[in-house]
Tab-separated table of C-alpha atoms in Angstrom:
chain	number	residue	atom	x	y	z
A	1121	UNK	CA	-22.609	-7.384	7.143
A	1122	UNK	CA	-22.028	-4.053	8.367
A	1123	UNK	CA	-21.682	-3.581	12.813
A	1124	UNK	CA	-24.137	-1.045	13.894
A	1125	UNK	CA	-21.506	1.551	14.696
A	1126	UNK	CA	-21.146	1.874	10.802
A	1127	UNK	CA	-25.025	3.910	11.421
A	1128	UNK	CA	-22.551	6.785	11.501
A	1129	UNK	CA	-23.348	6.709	8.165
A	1130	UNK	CA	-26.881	7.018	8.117
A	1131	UNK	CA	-27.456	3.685	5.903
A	1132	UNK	CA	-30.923	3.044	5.229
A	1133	UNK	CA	-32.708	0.337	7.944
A	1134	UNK	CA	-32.813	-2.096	5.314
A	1135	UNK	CA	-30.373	-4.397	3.811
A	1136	UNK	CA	-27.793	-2.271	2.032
A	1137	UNK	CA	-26.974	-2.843	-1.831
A	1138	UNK	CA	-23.272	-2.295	-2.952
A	1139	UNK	CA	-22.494	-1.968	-6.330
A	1140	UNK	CA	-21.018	-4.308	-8.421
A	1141	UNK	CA	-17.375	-4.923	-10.318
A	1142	UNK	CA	-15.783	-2.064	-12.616
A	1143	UNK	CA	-13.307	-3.676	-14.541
A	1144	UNK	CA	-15.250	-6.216	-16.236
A	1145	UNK	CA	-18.232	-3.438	-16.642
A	1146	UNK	CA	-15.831	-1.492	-18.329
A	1147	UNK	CA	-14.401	-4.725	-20.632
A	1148	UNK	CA	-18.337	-5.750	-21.626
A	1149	UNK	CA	-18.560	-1.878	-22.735
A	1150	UNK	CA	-15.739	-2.061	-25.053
A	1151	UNK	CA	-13.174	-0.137	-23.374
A	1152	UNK	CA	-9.495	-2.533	-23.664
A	1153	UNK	CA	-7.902	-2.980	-20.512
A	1154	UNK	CA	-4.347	-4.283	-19.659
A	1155	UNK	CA	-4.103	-6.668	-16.806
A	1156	UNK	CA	-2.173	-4.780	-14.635
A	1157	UNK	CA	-3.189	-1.115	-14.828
A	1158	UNK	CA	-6.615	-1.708	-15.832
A	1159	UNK	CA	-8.065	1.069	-13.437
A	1160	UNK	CA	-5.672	3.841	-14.649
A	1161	UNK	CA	-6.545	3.124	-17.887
A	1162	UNK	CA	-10.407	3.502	-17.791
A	1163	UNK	CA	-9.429	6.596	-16.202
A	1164	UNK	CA	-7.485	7.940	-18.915
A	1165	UNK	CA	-9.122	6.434	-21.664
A	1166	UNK	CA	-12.516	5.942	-20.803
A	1167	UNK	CA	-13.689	8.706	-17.891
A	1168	UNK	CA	-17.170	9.160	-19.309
A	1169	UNK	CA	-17.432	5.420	-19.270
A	1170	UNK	CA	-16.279	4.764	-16.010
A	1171	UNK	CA	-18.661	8.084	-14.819
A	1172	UNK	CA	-21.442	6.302	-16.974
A	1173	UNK	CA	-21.055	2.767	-14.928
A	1174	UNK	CA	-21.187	4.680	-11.714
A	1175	UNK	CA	-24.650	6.353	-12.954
A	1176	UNK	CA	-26.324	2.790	-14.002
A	1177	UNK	CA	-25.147	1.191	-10.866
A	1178	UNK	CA	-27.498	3.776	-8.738
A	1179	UNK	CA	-30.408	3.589	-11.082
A	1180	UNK	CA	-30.260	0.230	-10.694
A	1181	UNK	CA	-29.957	0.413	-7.063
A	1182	UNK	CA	-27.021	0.853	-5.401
A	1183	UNK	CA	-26.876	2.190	-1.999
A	1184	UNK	CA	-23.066	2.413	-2.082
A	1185	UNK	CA	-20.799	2.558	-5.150
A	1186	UNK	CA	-16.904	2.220	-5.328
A	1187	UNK	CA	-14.701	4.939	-6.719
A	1188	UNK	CA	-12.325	3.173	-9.282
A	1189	UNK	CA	-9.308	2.634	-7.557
A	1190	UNK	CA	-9.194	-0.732	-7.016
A	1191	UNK	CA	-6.340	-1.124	-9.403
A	1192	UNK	CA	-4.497	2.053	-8.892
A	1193	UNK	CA	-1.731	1.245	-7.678
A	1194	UNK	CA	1.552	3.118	-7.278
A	1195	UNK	CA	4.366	0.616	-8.156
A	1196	UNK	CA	2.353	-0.923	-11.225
A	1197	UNK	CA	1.862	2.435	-12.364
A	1198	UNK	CA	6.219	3.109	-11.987
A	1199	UNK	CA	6.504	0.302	-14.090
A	1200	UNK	CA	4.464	1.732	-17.284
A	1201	UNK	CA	5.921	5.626	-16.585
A	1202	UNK	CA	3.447	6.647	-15.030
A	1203	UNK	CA	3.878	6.602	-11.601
A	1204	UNK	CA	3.568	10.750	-11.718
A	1205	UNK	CA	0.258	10.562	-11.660
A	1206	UNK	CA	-0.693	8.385	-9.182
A	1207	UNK	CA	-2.529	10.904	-7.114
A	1208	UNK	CA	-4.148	13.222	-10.155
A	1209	UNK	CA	-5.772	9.465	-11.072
A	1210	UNK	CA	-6.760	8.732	-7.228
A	1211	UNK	CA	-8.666	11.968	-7.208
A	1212	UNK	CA	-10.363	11.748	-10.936
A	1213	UNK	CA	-11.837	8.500	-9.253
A	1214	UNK	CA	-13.410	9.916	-6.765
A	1215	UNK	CA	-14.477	12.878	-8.786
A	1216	UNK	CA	-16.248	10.571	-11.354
A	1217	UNK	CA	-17.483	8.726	-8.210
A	1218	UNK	CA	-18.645	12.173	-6.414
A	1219	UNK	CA	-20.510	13.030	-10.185
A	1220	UNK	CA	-22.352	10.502	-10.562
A	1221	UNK	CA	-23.621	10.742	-6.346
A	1222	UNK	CA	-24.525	14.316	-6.884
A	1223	UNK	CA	-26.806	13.533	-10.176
A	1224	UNK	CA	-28.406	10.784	-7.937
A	1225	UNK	CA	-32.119	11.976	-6.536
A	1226	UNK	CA	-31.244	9.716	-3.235
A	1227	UNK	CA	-28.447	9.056	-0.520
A	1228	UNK	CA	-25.773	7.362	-2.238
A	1229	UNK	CA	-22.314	6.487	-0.145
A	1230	UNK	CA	-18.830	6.626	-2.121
A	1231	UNK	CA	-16.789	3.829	-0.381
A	1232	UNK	CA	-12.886	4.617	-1.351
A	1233	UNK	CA	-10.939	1.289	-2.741
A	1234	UNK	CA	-8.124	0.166	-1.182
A	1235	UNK	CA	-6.669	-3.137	-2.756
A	1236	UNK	CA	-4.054	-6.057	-2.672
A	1237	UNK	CA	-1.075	-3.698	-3.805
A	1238	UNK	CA	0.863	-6.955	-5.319
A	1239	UNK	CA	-1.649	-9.329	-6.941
A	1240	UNK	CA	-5.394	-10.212	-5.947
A	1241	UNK	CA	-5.652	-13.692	-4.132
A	1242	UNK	CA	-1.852	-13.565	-3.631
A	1243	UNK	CA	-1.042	-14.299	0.011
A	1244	UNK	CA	2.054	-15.312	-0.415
A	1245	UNK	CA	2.852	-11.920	-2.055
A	1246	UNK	CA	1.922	-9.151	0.285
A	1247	UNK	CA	4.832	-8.674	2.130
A	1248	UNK	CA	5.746	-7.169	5.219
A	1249	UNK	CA	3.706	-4.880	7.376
A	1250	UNK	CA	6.515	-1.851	7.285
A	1251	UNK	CA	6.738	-2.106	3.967
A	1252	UNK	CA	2.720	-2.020	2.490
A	1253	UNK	CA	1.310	-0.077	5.395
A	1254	UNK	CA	3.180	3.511	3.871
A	1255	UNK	CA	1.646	2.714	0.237
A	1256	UNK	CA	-1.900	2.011	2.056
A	1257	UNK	CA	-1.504	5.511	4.044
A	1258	UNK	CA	-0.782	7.349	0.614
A	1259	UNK	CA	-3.757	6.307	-0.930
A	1260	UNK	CA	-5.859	6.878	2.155
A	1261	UNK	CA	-5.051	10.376	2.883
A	1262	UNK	CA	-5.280	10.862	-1.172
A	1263	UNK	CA	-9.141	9.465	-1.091
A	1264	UNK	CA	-10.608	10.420	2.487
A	1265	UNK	CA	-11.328	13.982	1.583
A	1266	UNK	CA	-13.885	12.536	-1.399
A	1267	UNK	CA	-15.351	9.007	0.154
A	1268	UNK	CA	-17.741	8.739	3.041
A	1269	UNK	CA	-16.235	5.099	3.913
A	1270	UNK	CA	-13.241	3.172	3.133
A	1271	UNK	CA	-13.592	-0.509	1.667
A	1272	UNK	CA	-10.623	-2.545	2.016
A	1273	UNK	CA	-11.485	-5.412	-0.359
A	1274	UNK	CA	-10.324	-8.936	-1.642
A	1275	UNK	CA	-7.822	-9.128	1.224
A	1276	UNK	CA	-6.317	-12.273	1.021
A	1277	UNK	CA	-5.063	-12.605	4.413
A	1278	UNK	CA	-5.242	-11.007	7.873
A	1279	UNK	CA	-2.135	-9.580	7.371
A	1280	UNK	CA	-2.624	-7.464	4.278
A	1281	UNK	CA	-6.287	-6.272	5.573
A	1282	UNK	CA	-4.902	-5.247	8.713
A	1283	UNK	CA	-2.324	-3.048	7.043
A	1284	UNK	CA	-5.042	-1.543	5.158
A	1285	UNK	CA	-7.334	-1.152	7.758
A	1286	UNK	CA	-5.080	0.802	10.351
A	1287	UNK	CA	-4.476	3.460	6.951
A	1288	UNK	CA	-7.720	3.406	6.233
A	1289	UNK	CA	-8.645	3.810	10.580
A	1290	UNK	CA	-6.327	6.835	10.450
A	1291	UNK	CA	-8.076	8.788	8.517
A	1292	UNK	CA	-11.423	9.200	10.920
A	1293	UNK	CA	-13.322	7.865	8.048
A	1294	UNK	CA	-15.864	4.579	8.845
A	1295	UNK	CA	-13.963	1.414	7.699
A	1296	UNK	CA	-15.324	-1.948	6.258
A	1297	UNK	CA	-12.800	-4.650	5.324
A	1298	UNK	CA	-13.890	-7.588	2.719
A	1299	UNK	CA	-11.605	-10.930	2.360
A	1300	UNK	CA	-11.459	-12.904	-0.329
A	1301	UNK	CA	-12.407	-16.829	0.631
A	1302	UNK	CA	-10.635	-19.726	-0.560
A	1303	UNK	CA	-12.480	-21.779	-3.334
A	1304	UNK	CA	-12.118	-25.092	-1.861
A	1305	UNK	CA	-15.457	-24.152	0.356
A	1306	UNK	CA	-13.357	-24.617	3.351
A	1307	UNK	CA	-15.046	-21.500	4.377
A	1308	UNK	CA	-10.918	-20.074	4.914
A	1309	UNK	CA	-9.054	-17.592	3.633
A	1310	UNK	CA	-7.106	-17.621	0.188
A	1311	UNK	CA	-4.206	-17.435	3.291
A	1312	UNK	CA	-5.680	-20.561	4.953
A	1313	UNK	CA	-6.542	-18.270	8.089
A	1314	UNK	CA	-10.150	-18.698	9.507
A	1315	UNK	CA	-11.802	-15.589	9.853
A	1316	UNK	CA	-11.555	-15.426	13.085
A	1317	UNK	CA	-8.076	-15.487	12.988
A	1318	UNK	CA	-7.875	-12.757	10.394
A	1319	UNK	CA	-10.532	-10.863	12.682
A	1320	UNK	CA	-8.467	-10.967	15.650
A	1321	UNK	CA	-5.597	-9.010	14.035
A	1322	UNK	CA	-8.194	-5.593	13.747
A	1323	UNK	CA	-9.559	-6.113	17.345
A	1324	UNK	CA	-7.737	-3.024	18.258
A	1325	UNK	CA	-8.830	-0.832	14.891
A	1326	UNK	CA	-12.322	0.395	14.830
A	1327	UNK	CA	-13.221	-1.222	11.672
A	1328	UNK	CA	-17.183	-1.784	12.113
A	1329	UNK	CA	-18.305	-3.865	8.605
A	1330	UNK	CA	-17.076	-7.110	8.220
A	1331	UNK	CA	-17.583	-8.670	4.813
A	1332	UNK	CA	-16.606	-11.329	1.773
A	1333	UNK	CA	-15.913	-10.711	-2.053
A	1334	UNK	CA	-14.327	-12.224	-5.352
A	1335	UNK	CA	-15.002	-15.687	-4.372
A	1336	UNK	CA	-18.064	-18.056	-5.277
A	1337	UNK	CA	-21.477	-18.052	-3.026
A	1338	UNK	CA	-20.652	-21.820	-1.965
A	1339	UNK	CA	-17.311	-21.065	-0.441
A	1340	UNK	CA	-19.343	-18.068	1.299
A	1341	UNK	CA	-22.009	-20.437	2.480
């Protein structure tokens, strides 16, 4: 649920509807996707799919859609040869994003991905603040000129969300961060943090939505 200082945004007074996932929208439309650079290759391979997906999720009633960069990420992309285009990939993204918006005959929001950069649901793989909080500022400053908000989503623990969230905070841009919960319904996350705990670490960011993904509606409940 989003704080009301996110009304900087202008959201509708109504409950707002995000889109839903890309990569297995693009995977039921055909397109083949390797695990680990799935996003840059529906870019490559597949733009007017991924534009296409964008489109369908605002006719079918999306408030807020999510530029494809979920799984752009710059070391996964070194380890294919392609780490050169890192940022022309970022901003095709949010150009496909920004497309599809434009078409639109409504207010739609563009809400700029920033993921786990080492493996989704991987606490125990983040690593240290010094080290992920420069790869979270590249990507930022790459997407803030396109997105009207940034979503920092499937954070595993307070840790890697609050590295994303400062990045994201820097830019000026409104900033939403999304954990993913453990699936033993212990209502913690994948970490074993409560999320108050996790909370605590952005008291001093002005992050103003506060939300859960990737895990199953008991373990929300």
């Amino acid at each position: 649920m989003a704080a009301n200082n996110a009304t900087s945004l202008a959201l509708p007074d109504r409950p707002v509807l995000l889109d839903g996932g890309m990569g297995r929208e693009l995977q039921f439309r055909g397109v083949a996707l390797s695990e680990r650079i799935w996003s840059a290759q529906g870019l490559i391979t597949a733009p007017d799919v991924v534009h296409q997906i964008h489109a369908d999720y605002i006719a079918a009633g999306a408030d807020i859609i999510t530029n494809n960069t979920y799984g752009l990420i710059r070391d996964d992309l070194a380890r294919v040869g392609m780490a050169d285009r890192f940022a022309e990939l970022n901003r095709l993204a949010c150009q496909l994003a920004r497309d599809a918006v434009n078409k639109a005959r409504r207010s739609v929001w563009i809400a700029g991905s920033l993921p786990p950069l080492r493996g989704s649901f991987r606490p125990d793989l983040v690593g240290p603040h010094a080290k992920i909080l420069p790869c979270y500022r590249e990507q930022a400053r790459l997407l803030a000129p396109h997105v009207d908000l940034f979503l920092c989503e499937t954070m595993s623990s307070g840790a890697e969300a609050q590295a994303a969230a400062e990045a994201a905070c820097e830019t000026g841009k409104p900033v939403w961060v999304s954990w993913s919960l453990h699936e033993d319904e212990s209502g913690r996350l994948r970490s074993g943090e409560t999320i108050n705990e996790a909370a605590s670490l952005l008291a001093d960011l002005p992050v103003c939505g506060l939300l859960v993904n990737c895990c199953s509606p008991k373990s929300v409940t």
